[in-house]
mmCIF file of C-alpha atoms in Angstrom:
data_model
loop_
_atom_site.group_PDB
_atom_site.id
_atom_site.type_symbol
_atom_site.label_atom_id
_atom_site.label_comp_id
_atom_site.label_asym_id
_atom_site.label_seq_id
_atom_site.Cartn_x
_atom_site.Cartn_y
_atom_site.Cartn_z
ATOM 1 C CA MET H 70 146.669 -5.153 7.721
ATOM 2 C CA GLN H 71 147.267 -6.007 11.370
ATOM 3 C CA ARG H 72 150.636 -4.389 12.121
ATOM 4 C CA ALA H 73 150.843 -2.934 15.616
ATOM 5 C CA ALA H 74 151.476 0.558 14.240
ATOM 6 C CA ASN H 75 148.381 0.332 12.061
ATOM 7 C CA ALA H 76 145.706 0.612 14.721
ATOM 8 C CA ASP H 77 142.835 2.878 15.676
ATOM 9 C CA PRO H 78 144.565 5.953 17.130
ATOM 10 C CA LEU H 79 141.945 6.226 19.885
ATOM 11 C CA THR H 80 141.376 2.626 20.958
ATOM 12 C CA ALA H 81 144.470 0.849 19.605
ATOM 13 C CA ALA H 82 142.063 -1.728 18.132
ATOM 14 C CA SER H 83 142.969 -3.540 14.941
ATOM 15 C CA LEU H 84 141.808 -1.920 11.709
ATOM 16 C CA TRP H 85 141.321 -5.335 10.138
ATOM 17 C CA GLU H 86 137.720 -6.519 10.526
ATOM 18 C CA PRO H 87 137.579 -9.532 8.208
ATOM 19 C CA CYS H 88 133.823 -9.703 7.627
ATOM 20 C CA THR H 89 132.974 -6.053 6.945
ATOM 21 C CA LEU H 90 132.621 -3.899 3.865
ATOM 22 C CA SER H 91 134.620 -1.124 5.485
ATOM 23 C CA ARG H 92 137.708 -3.009 6.616
ATOM 24 C CA GLY H 93 137.594 -6.618 5.477
ATOM 25 C CA PHE H 94 137.273 -9.289 2.806
ATOM 26 C CA PRO H 95 133.759 -8.293 1.611
ATOM 27 C CA GLY H 96 135.101 -4.833 0.747
ATOM 28 C CA THR H 97 138.034 -6.174 -1.251
ATOM 29 C CA ALA H 98 135.765 -8.780 -2.873
ATOM 30 C CA VAL H 99 133.571 -5.941 -4.169
ATOM 31 C CA LEU H 100 136.562 -4.310 -5.836
ATOM 32 C CA PHE H 101 137.842 -7.531 -7.407
ATOM 33 C CA GLY H 102 134.317 -8.462 -8.449
ATOM 34 C CA TRP H 103 134.022 -5.285 -10.457
ATOM 35 C CA LEU H 104 137.509 -5.680 -11.889
ATOM 36 C CA SER H 105 136.533 -9.174 -13.064
ATOM 37 C CA ARG H 106 133.793 -7.634 -15.204
ATOM 38 C CA ILE H 107 136.519 -5.791 -17.078
ATOM 39 C CA ASP H 108 139.204 -8.507 -17.094
ATOM 40 C CA ASP H 109 138.259 -12.126 -16.514
ATOM 41 C CA ARG H 110 141.628 -12.795 -14.895
ATOM 42 C CA TRP H 111 140.360 -11.065 -11.744
ATOM 43 C CA ARG H 112 137.563 -13.607 -11.253
ATOM 44 C CA LYS H 113 139.803 -16.020 -9.372
ATOM 45 C CA VAL H 114 140.922 -13.252 -7.015
ATOM 46 C CA ALA H 115 137.318 -12.129 -6.456
ATOM 47 C CA HIS H 116 136.335 -15.727 -5.694
ATOM 48 C CA GLU H 117 139.169 -16.120 -3.201
ATOM 49 C CA HIS H 118 138.175 -12.967 -1.340
ATOM 50 C CA LEU H 119 134.514 -13.958 -1.374
ATOM 51 C CA GLU H 120 135.453 -17.405 -0.095
ATOM 52 C CA ALA H 121 137.448 -15.758 2.711
ATOM 53 C CA SER H 122 134.430 -13.577 3.491
ATOM 54 C CA VAL H 123 132.205 -16.624 3.885
ATOM 55 C CA GLY H 124 134.827 -18.257 6.090
ATOM 56 C CA ALA H 125 135.025 -15.169 8.298
ATOM 57 C CA LEU H 126 131.233 -15.060 8.586
ATOM 58 C CA ARG H 127 131.178 -17.970 11.014
ATOM 59 C CA ALA H 128 132.814 -15.897 13.753
ATOM 60 C CA ALA H 129 131.490 -12.454 12.802
ATOM 61 C CA PRO H 130 128.566 -10.496 14.230
ATOM 62 C CA SER H 131 125.945 -9.546 11.627
ATOM 63 C CA LEU H 132 124.375 -6.115 11.648
ATOM 64 C CA GLY H 133 122.953 -4.197 8.719
ATOM 65 C CA LEU H 134 124.647 -3.818 5.353
ATOM 66 C CA TYR H 135 128.223 -3.361 6.499
ATOM 67 C CA TYR H 136 128.745 -6.175 9.012
ATOM 68 C CA GLY H 137 128.519 -9.923 8.572
ATOM 69 C CA THR H 138 125.775 -11.498 6.475
ATOM 70 C CA GLY H 139 124.707 -8.310 4.706
ATOM 71 C CA ALA H 140 128.285 -7.443 3.769
ATOM 72 C CA VAL H 141 128.983 -10.918 2.369
ATOM 73 C CA ALA H 142 125.675 -10.915 0.463
ATOM 74 C CA PHE H 143 126.561 -7.605 -1.178
ATOM 75 C CA ALA H 144 130.011 -8.938 -2.099
ATOM 76 C CA ALA H 145 128.503 -12.129 -3.542
ATOM 77 C CA ARG H 146 126.104 -10.110 -5.696
ATOM 78 C CA THR H 147 129.089 -8.147 -6.988
ATOM 79 C CA ALA H 148 131.147 -11.244 -7.728
ATOM 80 C CA ALA H 149 128.296 -12.786 -9.758
ATOM 81 C CA VAL H 150 129.497 -11.811 -13.214
ATOM 82 C CA GLN H 151 127.578 -14.455 -15.187
ATOM 83 C CA PRO H 152 123.895 -15.391 -14.693
ATOM 84 C CA GLY H 153 123.669 -18.030 -12.000
ATOM 85 C CA ASP H 154 127.020 -17.242 -10.385
ATOM 86 C CA TYR H 155 126.777 -17.709 -6.610
ATOM 87 C CA ALA H 156 122.974 -17.917 -6.914
ATOM 88 C CA THR H 157 122.560 -20.381 -4.052
ATOM 89 C CA LEU H 158 124.899 -18.416 -1.789
ATOM 90 C CA VAL H 159 123.147 -15.113 -2.534
ATOM 91 C CA GLN H 160 119.717 -16.657 -1.983
ATOM 92 C CA ARG H 161 120.759 -18.155 1.352
ATOM 93 C CA LEU H 162 122.454 -14.990 2.619
ATOM 94 C CA GLU H 163 119.713 -12.596 1.548
ATOM 95 C CA ALA H 164 117.041 -14.839 3.063
ATOM 96 C CA ALA H 165 118.960 -14.663 6.345
ATOM 97 C CA VAL H 166 119.193 -10.870 6.051
ATOM 98 C CA ALA H 167 115.452 -10.611 5.385
ATOM 99 C CA ARG H 168 114.664 -12.728 8.452
ATOM 100 C CA ASP H 169 116.984 -10.610 10.568
ATOM 101 C CA VAL H 170 115.250 -7.442 9.350
ATOM 102 C CA LEU H 171 111.865 -8.721 10.513
ATOM 103 C CA ARG H 172 113.337 -9.849 13.839
ATOM 104 C CA ARG H 173 114.966 -6.463 14.458
ATOM 105 C CA LEU H 174 111.888 -4.497 13.467
ATOM 106 C CA THR H 175 109.745 -6.592 15.804
ATOM 107 C CA ALA H 176 112.205 -6.052 18.646
ATOM 108 C CA MET H 177 112.334 -2.296 18.047
ATOM 109 C CA ASP H 178 108.564 -2.105 17.905
ATOM 110 C CA GLU H 179 108.299 -3.921 21.234
ATOM 111 C CA ARG H 180 110.768 -1.508 22.840
ATOM 112 C CA GLY H 181 108.794 1.464 21.597
ATOM 113 C CA PRO H 182 110.545 4.840 21.968
ATOM 114 C CA SER H 183 113.682 3.224 23.405
ATOM 115 C CA LEU H 184 114.835 1.818 20.101
ATOM 116 C CA ALA H 185 118.406 1.073 21.082
ATOM 117 C CA THR H 186 120.544 0.960 24.162
ATOM 118 C CA THR H 187 123.269 3.051 22.579
ATOM 119 C CA SER H 188 122.267 5.068 19.507
ATOM 120 C CA PRO H 189 118.757 5.472 18.081
ATOM 121 C CA TRP H 190 120.278 5.769 14.620
ATOM 122 C CA GLN H 191 121.571 2.200 14.825
ATOM 123 C CA GLY H 192 118.101 1.070 13.840
ATOM 124 C CA TYR H 193 117.661 3.254 10.775
ATOM 125 C CA ASP H 194 121.037 4.382 9.401
ATOM 126 C CA VAL H 195 122.996 3.278 6.324
ATOM 127 C CA ILE H 196 125.774 1.414 8.143
ATOM 128 C CA THR H 197 123.968 -0.852 10.626
ATOM 129 C CA GLY H 198 120.321 0.088 10.167
ATOM 130 C CA MET H 199 117.380 -0.369 7.861
ATOM 131 C CA ALA H 200 118.286 2.221 5.228
ATOM 132 C CA GLY H 201 121.426 0.322 4.216
ATOM 133 C CA VAL H 202 120.142 -3.224 4.438
ATOM 134 C CA GLY H 203 116.971 -2.171 2.643
ATOM 135 C CA ARG H 204 119.047 -1.222 -0.387
ATOM 136 C CA LEU H 205 120.568 -4.708 -0.460
ATOM 137 C CA LEU H 206 117.109 -6.301 -0.532
ATOM 138 C CA LEU H 207 115.467 -3.768 -2.851
ATOM 139 C CA GLU H 208 116.145 -5.562 -6.138
ATOM 140 C CA GLY H 209 114.548 -8.759 -4.826
ATOM 141 C CA ALA H 210 111.535 -6.758 -3.686
ATOM 142 C CA VAL H 211 111.205 -5.237 -7.145
ATOM 143 C CA ARG H 212 111.220 -8.788 -8.566
ATOM 144 C CA GLN H 213 108.363 -9.550 -6.134
ATOM 145 C CA ASP H 214 110.367 -12.155 -4.233
ATOM 146 C CA HIS H 215 108.171 -12.817 -1.206
ATOM 147 C CA ASP H 216 110.796 -12.606 1.548
ATOM 148 C CA HIS H 217 112.496 -9.572 0.058
ATOM 149 C CA LEU H 218 109.239 -7.748 -0.578
ATOM 150 C CA LEU H 219 107.968 -8.401 2.925
ATOM 151 C CA ALA H 220 111.193 -7.163 4.510
ATOM 152 C CA VAL H 221 111.473 -4.074 2.308
ATOM 153 C CA THR H 222 107.801 -3.189 2.829
ATOM 154 C CA GLN H 223 108.258 -3.393 6.592
ATOM 155 C CA ILE H 224 111.415 -1.292 6.373
ATOM 156 C CA CYS H 225 109.486 1.369 4.471
ATOM 157 C CA HIS H 226 106.723 1.380 7.079
ATOM 158 C CA TYR H 227 109.325 1.755 9.825
ATOM 159 C CA LEU H 228 111.162 4.609 8.087
ATOM 160 C CA VAL H 229 107.902 6.400 7.255
ATOM 161 C CA GLY H 230 107.090 6.220 10.961
ATOM 162 C CA LEU H 231 110.480 7.734 11.755
ATOM 163 C CA THR H 232 109.485 10.921 9.923
ATOM 164 C CA ARG H 233 106.488 11.603 12.161
ATOM 165 C CA ASN H 234 106.827 14.082 15.016
ATOM 166 C CA VAL H 235 107.709 13.103 18.567
ATOM 167 C CA ALA H 236 107.382 15.054 21.805
ATOM 168 C CA VAL H 237 110.636 16.438 23.252
ATOM 169 C CA GLU H 238 110.550 18.749 26.272
ATOM 170 C CA GLY H 239 106.959 19.618 25.504
ATOM 171 C CA HIS H 240 107.604 20.395 21.833
ATOM 172 C CA GLN H 241 106.649 18.461 18.699
ATOM 173 C CA VAL H 242 109.813 17.834 16.700
ATOM 174 C CA PRO H 243 110.879 15.505 13.844
ATOM 175 C CA GLY H 244 111.128 11.834 14.782
ATOM 176 C CA TRP H 245 114.812 11.589 13.861
ATOM 177 C CA TRP H 246 115.693 13.465 17.059
ATOM 178 C CA VAL H 247 118.746 11.844 18.718
ATOM 179 C CA PRO H 248 118.573 12.282 22.515
ATOM 180 C CA HIS H 249 122.319 12.529 23.082
ATOM 181 C CA ALA H 250 125.366 14.282 21.738
ATOM 182 C CA PRO H 251 127.165 13.000 18.626
ATOM 183 C CA GLY H 252 128.700 9.654 19.473
ATOM 184 C CA VAL H 253 127.063 7.677 22.258
ATOM 185 C CA THR H 254 128.118 9.674 25.300
ATOM 186 C CA PRO H 255 125.460 11.405 27.387
ATOM 187 C CA GLY H 256 124.808 15.033 26.553
ATOM 188 C CA ASP H 257 122.548 17.359 24.670
ATOM 189 C CA GLY H 258 120.612 15.804 21.821
ATOM 190 C CA HIS H 259 120.661 16.794 18.180
ATOM 191 C CA PHE H 260 119.176 16.370 14.710
ATOM 192 C CA SER H 261 121.484 15.099 11.971
ATOM 193 C CA PRO H 262 120.905 15.913 8.283
ATOM 194 C CA GLY H 263 123.782 13.583 7.369
ATOM 195 C CA MET H 264 123.875 10.440 5.265
ATOM 196 C CA ALA H 265 125.857 7.931 7.325
ATOM 197 C CA HIS H 266 123.874 8.157 10.578
ATOM 198 C CA GLY H 267 121.404 10.968 9.940
ATOM 199 C CA VAL H 268 118.035 11.367 8.271
ATOM 200 C CA ALA H 269 119.489 11.652 4.757
ATOM 201 C CA GLY H 270 120.030 7.874 4.760
ATOM 202 C CA PRO H 271 116.375 6.956 5.376
ATOM 203 C CA LEU H 272 115.325 9.646 2.891
ATOM 204 C CA ALA H 273 117.605 8.251 0.196
ATOM 205 C CA PHE H 274 116.327 4.716 0.693
ATOM 206 C CA LEU H 275 112.657 5.721 0.766
ATOM 207 C CA ALA H 276 113.190 7.721 -2.415
ATOM 208 C CA LEU H 277 115.044 4.895 -4.178
ATOM 209 C CA ALA H 278 112.318 2.420 -3.187
ATOM 210 C CA LEU H 279 109.598 4.765 -4.429
ATOM 211 C CA LYS H 280 111.518 5.306 -7.656
ATOM 212 C CA ARG H 281 111.607 1.512 -8.152
ATOM 213 C CA GLY H 282 107.862 1.114 -7.595
ATOM 214 C CA ILE H 283 107.798 0.103 -3.914
ATOM 215 C CA GLU H 284 105.329 2.286 -1.981
ATOM 216 C CA VAL H 285 103.576 2.040 1.375
ATOM 217 C CA ALA H 286 100.995 4.232 3.108
ATOM 218 C CA GLY H 287 102.367 7.692 3.795
ATOM 219 C CA HIS H 288 105.489 7.020 1.711
ATOM 220 C CA ARG H 289 105.353 10.059 -0.556
ATOM 221 C CA GLU H 290 104.391 12.346 2.296
ATOM 222 C CA ALA H 291 107.371 11.089 4.311
ATOM 223 C CA VAL H 292 109.808 11.740 1.467
ATOM 224 C CA ASP H 293 108.365 15.218 0.980
ATOM 225 C CA ARG H 294 108.466 15.910 4.732
ATOM 226 C CA VAL H 295 112.153 15.097 5.123
ATOM 227 C CA ALA H 296 113.207 16.748 1.857
ATOM 228 C CA SER H 297 111.343 19.926 2.785
ATOM 229 C CA TRP H 298 113.025 19.900 6.197
ATOM 230 C CA LEU H 299 116.445 19.627 4.551
ATOM 231 C CA CYS H 300 115.641 22.527 2.261
ATOM 232 C CA ALA H 301 114.484 24.634 5.190
ATOM 233 C CA ARG H 302 117.575 23.826 7.254
ATOM 234 C CA ARG H 303 120.205 24.476 4.611
ATOM 235 C CA ILE H 304 122.824 27.184 5.041
ATOM 236 C CA ILE H 305 123.028 29.807 2.291
ATOM 237 C CA HIS H 306 126.175 31.854 2.670
ATOM 238 C CA GLN H 307 127.731 34.000 -0.057
ATOM 239 C CA GLY H 308 125.594 32.218 -2.633
ATOM 240 C CA ARG H 309 126.756 28.761 -1.543
ATOM 241 C CA THR H 310 124.312 26.151 -0.235
ATOM 242 C CA SER H 311 125.472 23.665 2.392
ATOM 243 C CA TRP H 312 124.111 21.785 5.386
ATOM 244 C CA PRO H 313 125.119 21.802 9.035
ATOM 245 C CA LEU H 314 126.557 18.614 10.471
ATOM 246 C CA ARG H 315 123.906 18.681 13.191
ATOM 247 C CA LEU H 316 121.292 20.969 14.718
ATOM 248 C CA SER H 317 120.470 21.508 18.369
ATOM 249 C CA LEU H 318 116.939 21.454 19.738
ATOM 250 C CA THR H 319 117.085 25.239 20.088
ATOM 251 C CA GLU H 320 118.069 25.653 16.425
ATOM 252 C CA GLU H 321 115.300 23.313 15.311
ATOM 253 C CA LEU H 322 112.640 25.121 17.351
ATOM 254 C CA SER H 323 113.761 28.550 16.173
ATOM 255 C CA GLY H 324 114.259 27.465 12.568
ATOM 256 C CA ALA H 325 117.443 29.542 12.483
ATOM 257 C CA VAL H 326 120.727 27.968 11.408
ATOM 258 C CA ASN H 327 123.903 29.922 12.066
ATOM 259 C CA GLU H 328 125.575 30.809 8.754
ATOM 260 C CA ALA H 329 128.966 30.443 10.403
ATOM 261 C CA THR H 330 128.270 26.818 11.383
ATOM 262 C CA ALA H 331 131.095 24.560 10.244
ATOM 263 C CA THR H 332 130.138 22.161 7.489
ATOM 264 C CA ARG H 333 131.810 19.702 5.156
ATOM 265 C CA ALA H 334 131.492 18.376 1.609
ATOM 266 C CA ALA H 335 131.639 14.752 2.761
ATOM 267 C CA TRP H 336 129.405 11.727 2.194
ATOM 268 C CA CYS H 337 128.981 10.883 5.867
ATOM 269 C CA TYR H 338 128.059 14.321 7.179
ATOM 270 C CA GLY H 339 127.731 17.438 5.076
ATOM 271 C CA THR H 340 126.832 18.696 1.653
ATOM 272 C CA ALA H 341 127.669 15.760 -0.620
ATOM 273 C CA GLY H 342 125.668 13.072 1.173
ATOM 274 C CA THR H 343 122.747 15.336 2.016
ATOM 275 C CA ALA H 344 122.533 16.691 -1.526
ATOM 276 C CA LEU H 345 122.512 13.115 -2.833
ATOM 277 C CA ALA H 346 119.503 12.198 -0.693
ATOM 278 C CA LEU H 347 117.688 15.383 -1.666
ATOM 279 C CA TYR H 348 118.364 14.647 -5.330
ATOM 280 C CA TRP H 349 116.819 11.165 -5.073
ATOM 281 C CA ALA H 350 113.818 12.664 -3.289
ATOM 282 C CA GLY H 351 113.306 15.094 -6.129
ATOM 283 C CA ARG H 352 113.551 12.349 -8.718
ATOM 284 C CA ALA H 353 111.126 10.110 -6.846
ATOM 285 C CA LEU H 354 108.511 12.847 -6.396
ATOM 286 C CA GLY H 355 109.064 14.680 -9.668
ATOM 287 C CA ARG H 356 110.086 17.771 -7.696
ATOM 288 C CA GLY H 357 112.459 19.864 -9.765
ATOM 289 C CA ASP H 358 112.985 22.272 -6.878
ATOM 290 C CA PHE H 359 114.538 19.510 -4.777
ATOM 291 C CA THR H 360 116.825 18.287 -7.563
ATOM 292 C CA ASP H 361 117.866 21.841 -8.454
ATOM 293 C CA ILE H 362 118.838 22.639 -4.871
ATOM 294 C CA ALA H 363 120.858 19.421 -4.697
ATOM 295 C CA VAL H 364 122.706 20.052 -7.964
ATOM 296 C CA GLN H 365 123.403 23.693 -7.148
ATOM 297 C CA ALA H 366 124.718 22.746 -3.705
ATOM 298 C CA LEU H 367 127.164 20.290 -5.262
ATOM 299 C CA LEU H 368 128.232 22.751 -7.949
ATOM 300 C CA ALA H 369 128.819 25.444 -5.343
ATOM 301 C CA ALA H 370 130.953 23.059 -3.292
ATOM 302 C CA LEU H 371 132.991 21.916 -6.283
ATOM 303 C CA ARG H 372 133.613 25.498 -7.419
ATOM 304 C CA SER H 373 134.683 26.701 -3.998
ATOM 305 C CA SER H 374 138.161 26.537 -2.522
ATOM 306 C CA PRO H 375 139.128 22.972 -1.493
ATOM 307 C CA LYS H 376 139.946 24.430 1.934
ATOM 308 C CA THR H 377 136.224 24.938 2.472
ATOM 309 C CA TRP H 378 135.440 21.260 1.793
ATOM 310 C CA ASN H 379 136.837 20.307 5.199
ATOM 311 C CA LEU H 380 137.516 16.761 4.033
ATOM 312 C CA GLU H 381 139.836 14.342 5.769
ATOM 313 C CA GLY H 382 141.921 12.252 3.387
ATOM 314 C CA VAL H 383 140.671 10.529 0.251
ATOM 315 C CA SER H 384 138.274 7.806 1.451
ATOM 316 C CA LEU H 385 134.623 7.493 0.474
ATOM 317 C CA CYS H 386 133.365 8.168 3.985
ATOM 318 C CA HIS H 387 134.730 11.636 4.680
ATOM 319 C CA GLY H 388 137.290 12.173 1.977
ATOM 320 C CA LEU H 389 137.770 13.215 -1.617
ATOM 321 C CA ALA H 390 136.528 9.974 -3.219
ATOM 322 C CA GLY H 391 133.112 10.376 -1.590
ATOM 323 C CA LEU H 392 132.656 13.871 -3.004
ATOM 324 C CA LEU H 393 133.864 12.701 -6.413
ATOM 325 C CA VAL H 394 131.638 9.629 -6.784
ATOM 326 C CA ILE H 395 128.501 11.420 -5.557
ATOM 327 C CA SER H 396 129.104 14.286 -7.951
ATOM 328 C CA LEU H 397 129.790 11.814 -10.766
ATOM 329 C CA ARG H 398 126.620 9.845 -9.989
ATOM 330 C CA ILE H 399 124.403 12.945 -10.007
ATOM 331 C CA SER H 400 126.100 14.281 -13.142
ATOM 332 C CA LEU H 401 125.176 11.021 -14.906
ATOM 333 C CA GLU H 402 121.610 10.988 -13.586
ATOM 334 C CA ALA H 403 120.937 14.676 -14.210
ATOM 335 C CA ASP H 404 122.932 14.814 -17.470
ATOM 336 C CA ARG H 405 124.510 18.087 -16.353
ATOM 337 C CA GLU H 406 127.675 18.793 -18.318
ATOM 338 C CA GLU H 407 128.835 21.574 -15.997
ATOM 339 C CA LEU H 408 128.668 19.164 -13.063
ATOM 340 C CA ARG H 409 130.637 16.496 -14.897
ATOM 341 C CA ASN H 410 133.253 19.087 -15.902
ATOM 342 C CA ALA H 411 133.580 20.158 -12.279
ATOM 343 C CA VAL H 412 133.948 16.517 -11.265
ATOM 344 C CA GLY H 413 136.721 16.139 -13.831
ATOM 345 C CA GLU H 414 138.714 18.776 -12.009
ATOM 346 C CA LEU H 415 138.626 16.608 -8.878
ATOM 347 C CA LEU H 416 140.228 13.630 -10.567
ATOM 348 C CA PRO H 417 143.823 14.936 -10.626
ATOM 349 C CA ARG H 418 143.578 15.611 -6.892
ATOM 350 C CA LEU H 419 142.645 12.018 -6.247
ATOM 351 C CA LEU H 420 145.369 10.672 -8.527
ATOM 352 C CA ASP H 421 147.982 12.947 -6.960
ATOM 353 C CA SER H 422 147.097 11.554 -3.521
ATOM 354 C CA PHE H 423 148.452 8.128 -4.455
ATOM 355 C CA ASP H 424 151.236 7.170 -2.056
ATOM 356 C CA GLU H 425 153.744 4.641 -3.367
ATOM 357 C CA GLU H 426 154.871 3.914 0.183
ATOM 358 C CA ALA H 427 151.361 3.124 1.431
ATOM 359 C CA PRO H 428 150.607 -0.628 1.491
ATOM 360 C CA PHE H 429 147.372 -0.137 -0.466
ATOM 361 C CA GLY H 430 148.306 3.028 -2.348
ATOM 362 C CA TYR H 431 145.941 5.298 -0.444
ATOM 363 C CA ARG H 432 145.752 5.995 3.276
ATOM 364 C CA HIS H 433 142.715 6.748 5.397
ATOM 365 C CA GLN H 434 142.563 9.544 7.963
ATOM 366 C CA MET H 435 141.029 8.808 11.356
ATOM 367 C CA ALA H 436 140.260 11.146 14.237
ATOM 368 C CA GLY H 437 143.163 11.465 16.643
ATOM 369 C CA VAL H 438 141.022 12.676 19.538
ATOM 370 C CA ASN H 439 137.675 11.563 20.945
ATOM 371 C CA GLN H 440 135.541 14.502 19.867
ATOM 372 C CA PRO H 441 133.059 15.311 17.083
ATOM 373 C CA TRP H 442 134.539 16.652 13.878
ATOM 374 C CA SER H 443 135.827 20.220 13.877
ATOM 375 C CA VAL H 444 138.016 22.128 11.448
ATOM 376 C CA ASP H 445 141.091 21.752 13.649
ATOM 377 C CA ARG H 446 140.536 18.180 14.872
ATOM 378 C CA PRO H 447 143.825 16.240 14.633
ATOM 379 C CA THR H 448 143.904 13.095 12.503
ATOM 380 C CA ALA H 449 146.180 10.113 12.018
ATOM 381 C CA ASP H 450 147.020 8.297 8.773
ATOM 382 C CA VAL H 451 146.155 4.589 8.797
ATOM 383 C CA ASN H 452 146.028 1.787 6.215
ATOM 384 C CA ILE H 453 142.639 0.223 5.470
ATOM 385 C CA CYS H 454 141.816 -1.984 2.494
ATOM 386 C CA GLY H 455 137.993 -1.944 2.383
ATOM 387 C CA VAL H 456 135.332 0.098 0.614
ATOM 388 C CA LEU H 457 134.006 2.826 2.891
ATOM 389 C CA GLU H 458 137.234 3.755 4.645
ATOM 390 C CA GLY H 459 139.873 2.126 2.520
ATOM 391 C CA ALA H 460 141.750 1.892 -0.726
ATOM 392 C CA ALA H 461 139.186 -0.399 -2.388
ATOM 393 C CA GLY H 462 136.654 2.426 -2.297
ATOM 394 C CA VAL H 463 139.118 4.832 -3.903
ATOM 395 C CA ALA H 464 139.908 2.298 -6.624
ATOM 396 C CA LEU H 465 136.197 1.766 -7.298
ATOM 397 C CA THR H 466 135.745 5.529 -7.582
ATOM 398 C CA LEU H 467 138.469 5.693 -10.218
ATOM 399 C CA LEU H 468 136.865 2.768 -12.070
ATOM 400 C CA GLY H 469 133.547 4.586 -11.995
ATOM 401 C CA TRP H 470 135.129 7.583 -13.669
ATOM 402 C CA VAL H 471 136.778 5.481 -16.376
ATOM 403 C CA MET H 472 133.693 3.296 -16.921
ATOM 404 C CA PRO H 473 130.549 5.210 -15.865
ATOM 405 C CA SER H 474 128.380 2.325 -17.100
ATOM 406 C CA MET H 475 129.487 0.570 -13.906
ATOM 407 C CA LEU H 476 127.330 3.089 -12.053
ATOM 408 C CA LYS H 477 124.558 3.781 -14.527
ATOM 409 C CA ASP H 478 123.610 0.429 -16.028
ATOM 410 C CA GLU H 479 123.639 -1.979 -13.088
ATOM 411 C CA PRO H 480 120.694 -3.008 -10.854
ATOM 412 C CA LEU H 481 123.026 -3.112 -7.820
ATOM 413 C CA PRO H 482 125.983 -0.837 -8.618
ATOM 414 C CA TRP H 483 128.891 -0.776 -6.194
ATOM 415 C CA ASP H 484 127.984 2.738 -5.010
ATOM 416 C CA ALA H 485 124.738 1.320 -3.613
ATOM 417 C CA VAL H 486 126.748 0.894 -0.388
ATOM 418 C CA LEU H 487 126.544 4.714 -0.204
ATOM 419 C CA LEU H 488 122.887 4.774 -1.334
ATOM 420 C CA ALA H 489 124.223 6.613 -4.362
ATOM 421 C CA GLY H 490 122.676 4.108 -6.744
#
């Protein structure tokens, strides 16, 4: 989708990025790959989109799960309906991802505290960092594949190290301190409890790895440390549990979070994504208190007025589909009927958002001004086809509702791109 009118409202850049899960062929290949498991007639379409992904890879930068090699590897795993499908391609791509992981970790270790020239989270987050790419390689590590196991073990060591305290202005604070304002512009630093770029991503991956039998020194303590921090930093207002989008150094040192702080029910930042990570931590450690807090937070969000969700559009990232699929996933894992019933009430909202005039049926909302999210931040409707920000992710969410086995019974379910499975 490269029409001039369909561009980033801030930069005017194209919203078509051919070798990404968010906005390109790998994202659409994931959708058609899953459709081909239901109807074999979709296999040809999935193959064509995977083939286009591989073709786009030659000119694409590779970084993490969402860009380049990792994105195409995830799509190839999805398109492999029968045993042996795309086995050589998957092996080659995942081997390249594993090598890149070791290269990046070595480079970050050599740089020490200055982990990145732009954003510290680039090294550890779900989108470009180790939490996301670790999930891609996790199944191979569980099978004891040497390259996968080595890479995943090193990722776990790195993320465990992230949870240890660092010195900031003479104070010992959690290691996921970001020394600048949200975005990459200079300014006051912050702590992010969020899933996309915050500490919930590393927590979710460490918990999923532990749950699958991968454990390194200090692993359990790290999961407990982050989960306990999330519990201590939650907002409890009028019986509803939520999480702030970010905390300042002053808030962290005082331990006091303003109840009036704006929050969201989104995957990227807010209650849905953070509750998901806390739930996995509870499952991995056998901590019912963690899982209960996560489930109750989601239930409270789902039972509250949709105006309080502060979502933008319907996409997985910060829209309705993200809240729906996370709630569905936890309802399946926790076997909580009241949660599944609450999720069912979301479905008509998602269906009613279908736009016959939109090229892909569903539009994505993007920020219309260069500022962190706020309740009154203006947005613009754009057309994106991929998973995280586009119509493919909405379609996959609807498929997950119709066929929950697509989430529950697969070693690499499609919602693994969200660290939901």
